[in-house]
Amino acid sequence: RNKLLEQKGIKAPTAYKTGTTICGVIYKDGVILGADTRATEDTIVADKNCSKIHYISSNIYCCGAGTAADTEMTTQMISSQLELHRLNTGRIPRVCTANRLLKQFLFRYHGYISAALVLGGVDSTGPHLYSVYPHGSTDKLPYVTMGSGSLAAMSVFEDGYKPDMEKEDAMRLVRNAIAAGIFNDLGSGSNVDLCVITKDKVEYLRPFDEANLKGQRQGSYRYKKGTTAVLKKEVKKIPIEVVKTQVRSEQAMDTA
Amino acid sequence: MATSMMTSGFPNTEMFSDEFSRPDWLKSEVETGTTIMAVQFDGGVVIGADSRTTTGAYIANRVTDKLTKVTDRIYCCRSGSAADTQAIADIVNYHLNFFEMDTGEEPKVKIAANIFRDLCYNYRDSLMAGIIVAGWDKTEGGQVFTVPLGGMLTRMPFATGGSGSTYIYGYVDSNFKEGMKKEECLKFVANGLSLAMSRDGSSGGVVRLACITKDGVERFVLTGKRNTAIL
């Protein structure tokens, strides 16, 4: 069927991408990750409110840009590997471990898995932030941005970043960086999600800022009753047959 | 010379039919555009690199550390694809850790260079990595080995690599002297890197230097303000 459609000249739908602006910053007490919420299929918005900040472990979260399926599956895979590792070692997982798992996984696929990630978390050695590229290279930095809106977000960071920021300042900076991506990049839009990770807890703020609320309709376009004149009224009864069937299974549902 | 590097992108994923809407960071692989240098002196080596990693025309990281430790006294300077060189350096580090456990002593620079060469030569068709291996060991002292794109291995008194190295062949060939002391080597490398960074668009940021001797590793960062900050 697909071949027939292609022959007719209809293009196959492309992979569902997260156009995206994602970023992360290290502040005084930990790490703040931010993301927009638009997922695109070419030029159409496929999901107006998708979640791009993925759970890796209780102290590590990961923002994903690129092909939505790739980022989702990759982060889930590494999350489960890390959980098994945690059970084996009996320790809270380190961010560098997640980084290694991601880079070795992506390198094996030579960039065909289109996942560009911002990995951040707090472990026993402190807060850490990594950017991971689809080919498997990583950079460890105090502030990173990724995605189509990364240039807009990076310009905000380069202007406003200071080491050891307070939580409120850092949250505002990340929000501004994502907003720059949302308003200046066509691949990013809708709301700003934030994730604040500290030694003791994680605040997953979704949405943090609803920058794009749908406008209110100014007037009603409905036609008033009576605009179309009624000429004739006819009431007919439709004969319906009601059939009752009882579904009864032989045994009770087996959940063993 | 075989050490010259071009920053043309590695063959890319052709999954998406629409070229215009794909952003730069998906189209090109992350490259360490680069200028790297290493010089041997009596008592150790001085290595240096710029700090710029690019994805196409965007600078992905302007403070990269391209001087990667493989053992306490052996470092490698990375140029080419960031993913490839990071993976290779990790694998070599892994091998050398086992080697150190097996033999009980620190591995020689020659051995580290050979492991790099084995990887770069056997996987030459799928890798894009130009690496300079430099370090100190107690049998031969300071040594510099270069492993360019195809996987050749050769020992040299000094080596340069990366896209920016082409701009300083004249400088290094006329200014290198046998028997330089540590300070002279540091100046030689710092000058060479600065000159290359001022001409090569893919090199820039700060100058990272490291001096490896029997006493350990001393690192320096030189910013445009001509300050020497000891890391």
PDB file of N, CA and C in Angstrom, chain A residues 11 14-15 17 19 42-43 65-67 70 100 103-104 107 110-112 114 116 133-141 143 145-151 154 158, chain B residues 10-18 20-23 25-26 28-30 53 55 58 60-64 81-88 90-91 93 126-127:
ATOM      1  N   LYS A  11       4.223  11.769  -0.493  1.00  0.00           N
ATOM      2  CA  LYS A  11       5.430  11.483   0.290  1.00  0.00           C
ATOM      3  C   LYS A  11       5.090  10.786   1.593  1.00  0.00           C
ATOM      4  N   THR A  14       7.338  12.062   7.602  1.00  0.00           N
ATOM      5  CA  THR A  14       8.698  12.021   8.166  1.00  0.00           C
ATOM      6  C   THR A  14       8.633  11.708   9.647  1.00  0.00           C
ATOM      7  N   ALA A  15       9.812  11.405  10.190  1.00  0.00           N
ATOM      8  CA  ALA A  15       9.867  11.110  11.621  1.00  0.00           C
ATOM      9  C   ALA A  15       9.448  12.345  12.417  1.00  0.00           C
ATOM     10  N   LYS A  17       9.820  14.896  14.938  1.00  0.00           N
ATOM     11  CA  LYS A  17      11.025  15.445  15.562  1.00  0.00           C
ATOM     12  C   LYS A  17      10.672  16.412  16.668  1.00  0.00           C
ATOM     13  N   GLY A  19      11.718  19.715  17.386  1.00  0.00           N
ATOM     14  CA  GLY A  19      12.490  20.841  16.839  1.00  0.00           C
ATOM     15  C   GLY A  19      13.395  21.400  17.894  1.00  0.00           C
ATOM     16  N   ASP A  42       7.937  17.749  10.308  1.00  0.00           N
ATOM     17  CA  ASP A  42       8.186  18.715   9.228  1.00  0.00           C
ATOM     18  C   ASP A  42       7.758  20.107   9.694  1.00  0.00           C
ATOM     19  N   THR A  43       6.723  20.666   9.044  1.00  0.00           N
ATOM     20  CA  THR A  43       6.343  22.035   9.419  1.00  0.00           C
ATOM     21  C   THR A  43       5.052  22.086  10.230  1.00  0.00           C
ATOM     22  N   ALA A  65      16.750  16.365  22.387  1.00  0.00           N
ATOM     23  CA  ALA A  65      16.419  17.023  21.118  1.00  0.00           C
ATOM     24  C   ALA A  65      16.756  16.064  19.992  1.00  0.00           C
ATOM     25  N   GLY A  66      16.092  16.232  18.830  1.00  0.00           N
ATOM     26  CA  GLY A  66      16.355  15.345  17.713  1.00  0.00           C
ATOM     27  C   GLY A  66      15.094  14.569  17.406  1.00  0.00           C
ATOM     28  N   THR A  67      15.222  13.341  16.997  1.00  0.00           N
ATOM     29  CA  THR A  67      14.051  12.521  16.704  1.00  0.00           C
ATOM     30  C   THR A  67      13.427  12.089  18.021  1.00  0.00           C
ATOM     31  N   ASP A  70      13.841   8.478  19.099  1.00  0.00           N
ATOM     32  CA  ASP A  70      15.223   8.168  19.497  1.00  0.00           C
ATOM     33  C   ASP A  70      15.534   8.664  20.900  1.00  0.00           C
ATOM     34  N   ARG A 100      28.627   8.055  30.356  1.00  0.00           N
ATOM     35  CA  ARG A 100      29.374   6.988  29.662  1.00  0.00           C
ATOM     36  C   ARG A 100      28.451   6.056  28.914  1.00  0.00           C
ATOM     37  N   LYS A 103      27.141   7.873  25.819  1.00  0.00           N
ATOM     38  CA  LYS A 103      28.101   8.109  24.722  1.00  0.00           C
ATOM     39  C   LYS A 103      28.512   6.818  24.054  1.00  0.00           C
ATOM     40  N   GLN A 104      28.662   5.731  24.839  1.00  0.00           N
ATOM     41  CA  GLN A 104      29.071   4.468  24.228  1.00  0.00           C
ATOM     42  C   GLN A 104      27.940   3.875  23.396  1.00  0.00           C
ATOM     43  N   PHE A 107      27.690   6.136  20.132  1.00  0.00           N
ATOM     44  CA  PHE A 107      28.857   5.977  19.260  1.00  0.00           C
ATOM     45  C   PHE A 107      28.725   4.714  18.431  1.00  0.00           C
ATOM     46  N   HIS A 110      26.945   5.259  15.238  1.00  0.00           N
ATOM     47  CA  HIS A 110      27.529   6.184  14.268  1.00  0.00           C
ATOM     48  C   HIS A 110      26.678   7.398  13.927  1.00  0.00           C
ATOM     49  N   GLY A 111      25.872   7.852  14.866  1.00  0.00           N
ATOM     50  CA  GLY A 111      25.088   9.051  14.590  1.00  0.00           C
ATOM     51  C   GLY A 111      23.734   8.792  13.949  1.00  0.00           C
ATOM     52  N   TYR A 112      23.439   7.517  13.642  1.00  0.00           N
ATOM     53  CA  TYR A 112      22.130   7.209  13.050  1.00  0.00           C
ATOM     54  C   TYR A 112      21.005   7.350  14.056  1.00  0.00           C
ATOM     55  N   SER A 114      19.390   9.696  16.197  1.00  0.00           N
ATOM     56  CA  SER A 114      19.469  11.147  16.219  1.00  0.00           C
ATOM     57  C   SER A 114      19.025  11.681  17.572  1.00  0.00           C
ATOM     58  N   ALA A 116      20.223  14.230  20.565  1.00  0.00           N
ATOM     59  CA  ALA A 116      21.147  15.215  21.128  1.00  0.00           C
ATOM     60  C   ALA A 116      20.597  15.552  22.509  1.00  0.00           C
ATOM     61  N   TYR A 133      26.141  14.528  22.040  1.00  0.00           N
ATOM     62  CA  TYR A 133      25.796  14.695  20.632  1.00  0.00           C
ATOM     63  C   TYR A 133      25.482  13.352  19.988  1.00  0.00           C
ATOM     64  N   PRO A 134      24.724  13.352  18.861  1.00  0.00           N
ATOM     65  CA  PRO A 134      24.293  12.079  18.266  1.00  0.00           C
ATOM     66  C   PRO A 134      25.419  11.129  17.893  1.00  0.00           C
ATOM     67  N   HIS A 135      26.611  11.660  17.572  1.00  0.00           N
ATOM     68  CA  HIS A 135      27.677  10.746  17.182  1.00  0.00           C
ATOM     69  C   HIS A 135      28.408  10.155  18.372  1.00  0.00           C
ATOM     70  N   GLY A 136      28.113  10.644  19.557  1.00  0.00           N
ATOM     71  CA  GLY A 136      28.720  10.042  20.740  1.00  0.00           C
ATOM     72  C   GLY A 136      29.778  10.885  21.418  1.00  0.00           C
ATOM     73  N   SER A 137      29.903  12.154  21.032  1.00  0.00           N
ATOM     74  CA  SER A 137      30.869  12.993  21.753  1.00  0.00           C
ATOM     75  C   SER A 137      30.123  13.724  22.860  1.00  0.00           C
ATOM     76  N   THR A 138      30.833  13.993  23.962  1.00  0.00           N
ATOM     77  CA  THR A 138      30.185  14.693  25.068  1.00  0.00           C
ATOM     78  C   THR A 138      31.073  15.844  25.524  1.00  0.00           C
ATOM     79  N   ASP A 139      30.415  16.852  26.101  1.00  0.00           N
ATOM     80  CA  ASP A 139      31.160  17.974  26.670  1.00  0.00           C
ATOM     81  C   ASP A 139      30.639  18.200  28.072  1.00  0.00           C
ATOM     82  N   LYS A 140      31.584  18.438  29.003  1.00  0.00           N
ATOM     83  CA  LYS A 140      31.147  18.688  30.375  1.00  0.00           C
ATOM     84  C   LYS A 140      31.340  20.183  30.634  1.00  0.00           C
ATOM     85  N   LEU A 141      30.223  20.888  30.846  1.00  0.00           N
ATOM     86  CA  LEU A 141      30.296  22.349  30.925  1.00  0.00           C
ATOM     87  C   LEU A 141      29.376  22.890  32.009  1.00  0.00           C
ATOM     88  N   TYR A 143      27.262  25.432  31.535  1.00  0.00           N
ATOM     89  CA  TYR A 143      25.958  25.737  30.921  1.00  0.00           C
ATOM     90  C   TYR A 143      25.975  25.248  29.480  1.00  0.00           C
ATOM     91  N   THR A 145      23.393  24.367  25.784  1.00  0.00           N
ATOM     92  CA  THR A 145      22.108  24.427  25.086  1.00  0.00           C
ATOM     93  C   THR A 145      22.191  23.476  23.903  1.00  0.00           C
ATOM     94  N   MET A 146      21.029  22.926  23.498  1.00  0.00           N
ATOM     95  CA  MET A 146      20.996  22.016  22.350  1.00  0.00           C
ATOM     96  C   MET A 146      19.698  22.246  21.593  1.00  0.00           C
ATOM     97  N   GLY A 147      19.662  21.766  20.364  1.00  0.00           N
ATOM     98  CA  GLY A 147      18.413  21.853  19.621  1.00  0.00           C
ATOM     99  C   GLY A 147      18.475  22.969  18.596  1.00  0.00           C
ATOM    100  N   SER A 148      17.384  23.087  17.804  1.00  0.00           N
ATOM    101  CA  SER A 148      17.373  24.112  16.757  1.00  0.00           C
ATOM    102  C   SER A 148      17.398  25.501  17.354  1.00  0.00           C
ATOM    103  N   GLY A 149      16.865  25.653  18.568  1.00  0.00           N
ATOM    104  CA  GLY A 149      16.874  26.967  19.195  1.00  0.00           C
ATOM    105  C   GLY A 149      18.078  27.195  20.079  1.00  0.00           C
ATOM    106  N   SER A 150      19.107  26.339  19.937  1.00  0.00           N
ATOM    107  CA  SER A 150      20.242  26.422  20.856  1.00  0.00           C
ATOM    108  C   SER A 150      21.007  27.733  20.710  1.00  0.00           C
ATOM    109  N   LEU A 151      21.037  28.262  19.487  1.00  0.00           N
ATOM    110  CA  LEU A 151      21.801  29.501  19.294  1.00  0.00           C
ATOM    111  C   LEU A 151      21.141  30.649  20.038  1.00  0.00           C
ATOM    112  N   MET A 154      21.697  30.058  23.743  1.00  0.00           N
ATOM    113  CA  MET A 154      23.095  30.258  24.143  1.00  0.00           C
ATOM    114  C   MET A 154      23.421  31.739  24.247  1.00  0.00           C
ATOM    115  N   GLU A 158      25.171  33.292  27.445  1.00  0.00           N
ATOM    116  CA  GLU A 158      26.464  33.976  27.384  1.00  0.00           C
ATOM    117  C   GLU A 158      26.375  35.360  27.999  1.00  0.00           C
TER     118      GLU A 158
ATOM    119  N   PHE B  10      31.819  14.615   8.255  1.00  0.00           N
ATOM    120  CA  PHE B  10      31.799  13.182   8.078  1.00  0.00           C
ATOM    121  C   PHE B  10      30.480  12.829   7.383  1.00  0.00           C
ATOM    122  N   PRO B  11      30.443  11.762   6.546  1.00  0.00           N
ATOM    123  CA  PRO B  11      29.174  11.414   5.873  1.00  0.00           C
ATOM    124  C   PRO B  11      28.038  11.265   6.866  1.00  0.00           C
ATOM    125  N   ASN B  12      26.902  11.877   6.541  1.00  0.00           N
ATOM    126  CA  ASN B  12      25.863  12.022   7.544  1.00  0.00           C
ATOM    127  C   ASN B  12      24.648  11.174   7.309  1.00  0.00           C
ATOM    128  N   THR B  13      23.793  11.166   8.306  1.00  0.00           N
ATOM    129  CA  THR B  13      22.529  10.446   8.219  1.00  0.00           C
ATOM    130  C   THR B  13      21.707  11.062   7.108  1.00  0.00           C
ATOM    131  N   GLU B  14      21.188  10.218   6.247  1.00  0.00           N
ATOM    132  CA  GLU B  14      20.338  10.762   5.173  1.00  0.00           C
ATOM    133  C   GLU B  14      18.900  10.396   5.429  1.00  0.00           C
ATOM    134  N   MET B  15      18.497  10.437   6.685  1.00  0.00           N
ATOM    135  CA  MET B  15      17.153   9.989   7.013  1.00  0.00           C
ATOM    136  C   MET B  15      16.106  10.974   6.554  1.00  0.00           C
ATOM    137  N   PHE B  16      16.421  12.248   6.572  1.00  0.00           N
ATOM    138  CA  PHE B  16      15.395  13.250   6.325  1.00  0.00           C
ATOM    139  C   PHE B  16      15.502  13.799   4.921  1.00  0.00           C
ATOM    140  N   SER B  17      14.349  13.852   4.246  1.00  0.00           N
ATOM    141  CA  SER B  17      14.380  14.277   2.855  1.00  0.00           C
ATOM    142  C   SER B  17      14.473  15.791   2.738  1.00  0.00           C
ATOM    143  N   ASP B  18      14.067  16.509   3.751  1.00  0.00           N
ATOM    144  CA  ASP B  18      14.066  17.966   3.650  1.00  0.00           C
ATOM    145  C   ASP B  18      15.372  18.523   4.192  1.00  0.00           C
ATOM    146  N   PHE B  20      16.422  21.774   3.988  1.00  0.00           N
ATOM    147  CA  PHE B  20      16.473  23.165   4.441  1.00  0.00           C
ATOM    148  C   PHE B  20      16.126  23.335   5.908  1.00  0.00           C
ATOM    149  N   SER B  21      15.266  22.450   6.434  1.00  0.00           N
ATOM    150  CA  SER B  21      14.840  22.716   7.800  1.00  0.00           C
ATOM    151  C   SER B  21      15.709  22.021   8.833  1.00  0.00           C
ATOM    152  N   ARG B  22      16.694  21.196   8.379  1.00  0.00           N
ATOM    153  CA  ARG B  22      17.519  20.507   9.360  1.00  0.00           C
ATOM    154  C   ARG B  22      18.572  21.458   9.904  1.00  0.00           C
ATOM    155  N   PRO B  23      18.611  21.584  11.203  1.00  0.00           N
ATOM    156  CA  PRO B  23      19.582  22.517  11.782  1.00  0.00           C
ATOM    157  C   PRO B  23      21.003  21.995  11.644  1.00  0.00           C
ATOM    158  N   TRP B  25      23.315  21.386  13.779  1.00  0.00           N
ATOM    159  CA  TRP B  25      23.843  20.402  14.702  1.00  0.00           C
ATOM    160  C   TRP B  25      23.394  18.985  14.350  1.00  0.00           C
ATOM    161  N   LEU B  26      22.386  18.862  13.480  1.00  0.00           N
ATOM    162  CA  LEU B  26      22.013  17.533  13.021  1.00  0.00           C
ATOM    163  C   LEU B  26      22.748  17.174  11.743  1.00  0.00           C
ATOM    164  N   SER B  28      25.907  18.242  10.611  1.00  0.00           N
ATOM    165  CA  SER B  28      27.335  17.921  10.672  1.00  0.00           C
ATOM    166  C   SER B  28      27.686  17.262  11.980  1.00  0.00           C
ATOM    167  N   GLU B  29      28.719  16.460  11.893  1.00  0.00           N
ATOM    168  CA  GLU B  29      29.225  15.845  13.089  1.00  0.00           C
ATOM    169  C   GLU B  29      30.034  16.871  13.860  1.00  0.00           C
ATOM    170  N   VAL B  30      30.167  16.649  15.150  1.00  0.00           N
ATOM    171  CA  VAL B  30      30.953  17.558  15.965  1.00  0.00           C
ATOM    172  C   VAL B  30      32.435  17.321  15.684  1.00  0.00           C
ATOM    173  N   THR B  53      35.469  23.485  19.649  1.00  0.00           N
ATOM    174  CA  THR B  53      34.843  22.351  18.929  1.00  0.00           C
ATOM    175  C   THR B  53      33.681  22.914  18.143  1.00  0.00           C
ATOM    176  N   THR B  55      30.345  22.479  15.259  1.00  0.00           N
ATOM    177  CA  THR B  55      29.395  21.655  14.483  1.00  0.00           C
ATOM    178  C   THR B  55      29.049  22.536  13.303  1.00  0.00           C
ATOM    179  N   TYR B  58      28.860  26.519  13.812  1.00  0.00           N
ATOM    180  CA  TYR B  58      28.546  26.881  15.190  1.00  0.00           C
ATOM    181  C   TYR B  58      29.610  26.296  16.105  1.00  0.00           C
ATOM    182  N   ALA B  60      30.360  24.560  19.212  1.00  0.00           N
ATOM    183  CA  ALA B  60      29.600  23.793  20.187  1.00  0.00           C
ATOM    184  C   ALA B  60      30.188  23.954  21.588  1.00  0.00           C
ATOM    185  N   ASN B  61      31.508  24.019  21.680  1.00  0.00           N
ATOM    186  CA  ASN B  61      32.162  24.178  22.971  1.00  0.00           C
ATOM    187  C   ASN B  61      33.372  25.072  22.776  1.00  0.00           C
ATOM    188  N   ARG B  62      33.415  26.212  23.463  1.00  0.00           N
ATOM    189  CA  ARG B  62      34.544  27.122  23.244  1.00  0.00           C
ATOM    190  C   ARG B  62      35.637  26.977  24.300  1.00  0.00           C
ATOM    191  N   VAL B  63      35.441  26.031  25.215  1.00  0.00           N
ATOM    192  CA  VAL B  63      36.451  25.821  26.251  1.00  0.00           C
ATOM    193  C   VAL B  63      36.809  24.343  26.357  1.00  0.00           C
ATOM    194  N   THR B  64      36.871  23.660  25.202  1.00  0.00           N
ATOM    195  CA  THR B  64      37.156  22.218  25.204  1.00  0.00           C
ATOM    196  C   THR B  64      38.550  21.936  25.729  1.00  0.00           C
ATOM    197  N   SER B  81      37.249  14.079  14.455  1.00  0.00           N
ATOM    198  CA  SER B  81      35.893  13.940  14.977  1.00  0.00           C
ATOM    199  C   SER B  81      35.927  13.814  16.495  1.00  0.00           C
ATOM    200  N   ALA B  82      35.111  14.631  17.164  1.00  0.00           N
ATOM    201  CA  ALA B  82      35.121  14.621  18.629  1.00  0.00           C
ATOM    202  C   ALA B  82      34.685  13.269  19.167  1.00  0.00           C
ATOM    203  N   ALA B  83      33.619  12.703  18.544  1.00  0.00           N
ATOM    204  CA  ALA B  83      33.100  11.423  19.039  1.00  0.00           C
ATOM    205  C   ALA B  83      34.145  10.323  18.883  1.00  0.00           C
ATOM    206  N   ASP B  84      34.773  10.273  17.678  1.00  0.00           N
ATOM    207  CA  ASP B  84      35.767   9.228  17.417  1.00  0.00           C
ATOM    208  C   ASP B  84      36.942   9.334  18.380  1.00  0.00           C
ATOM    209  N   THR B  85      37.485  10.539  18.536  1.00  0.00           N
ATOM    210  CA  THR B  85      38.676  10.673  19.379  1.00  0.00           C
ATOM    211  C   THR B  85      38.355  10.442  20.845  1.00  0.00           C
ATOM    212  N   GLN B  86      37.175  10.863  21.299  1.00  0.00           N
ATOM    213  CA  GLN B  86      36.823  10.593  22.703  1.00  0.00           C
ATOM    214  C   GLN B  86      36.703   9.092  22.936  1.00  0.00           C
ATOM    215  N   ALA B  87      36.060   8.405  21.976  1.00  0.00           N
ATOM    216  CA  ALA B  87      35.890   6.958  22.129  1.00  0.00           C
ATOM    217  C   ALA B  87      37.245   6.245  22.106  1.00  0.00           C
ATOM    218  N   ILE B  88      38.108   6.646  21.164  1.00  0.00           N
ATOM    219  CA  ILE B  88      39.432   6.015  21.065  1.00  0.00           C
ATOM    220  C   ILE B  88      40.226   6.232  22.353  1.00  0.00           C
ATOM    221  N   ASP B  90      39.129   6.762  25.329  1.00  0.00           N
ATOM    222  CA  ASP B  90      38.556   5.941  26.402  1.00  0.00           C
ATOM    223  C   ASP B  90      39.020   4.500  26.289  1.00  0.00           C
ATOM    224  N   ILE B  91      39.021   3.965  25.055  1.00  0.00           N
ATOM    225  CA  ILE B  91      39.433   2.575  24.858  1.00  0.00           C
ATOM    226  C   ILE B  91      40.900   2.395  25.218  1.00  0.00           C
ATOM    227  N   ASN B  93      42.698   4.220  27.270  1.00  0.00           N
ATOM    228  CA  ASN B  93      42.774   4.340  28.729  1.00  0.00           C
ATOM    229  C   ASN B  93      42.429   3.012  29.380  1.00  0.00           C
ATOM    230  N   SER B 126      36.390   3.868   9.114  1.00  0.00           N
ATOM    231  CA  SER B 126      35.226   4.433   9.794  1.00  0.00           C
ATOM    232  C   SER B 126      35.591   5.506  10.804  1.00  0.00           C
ATOM    233  N   LEU B 127      36.883   5.781  10.962  1.00  0.00           N
ATOM    234  CA  LEU B 127      37.285   6.792  11.934  1.00  0.00           C
ATOM    235  C   LEU B 127      37.848   8.022  11.254  1.00  0.00           C
TER     236      LEU B 127
END
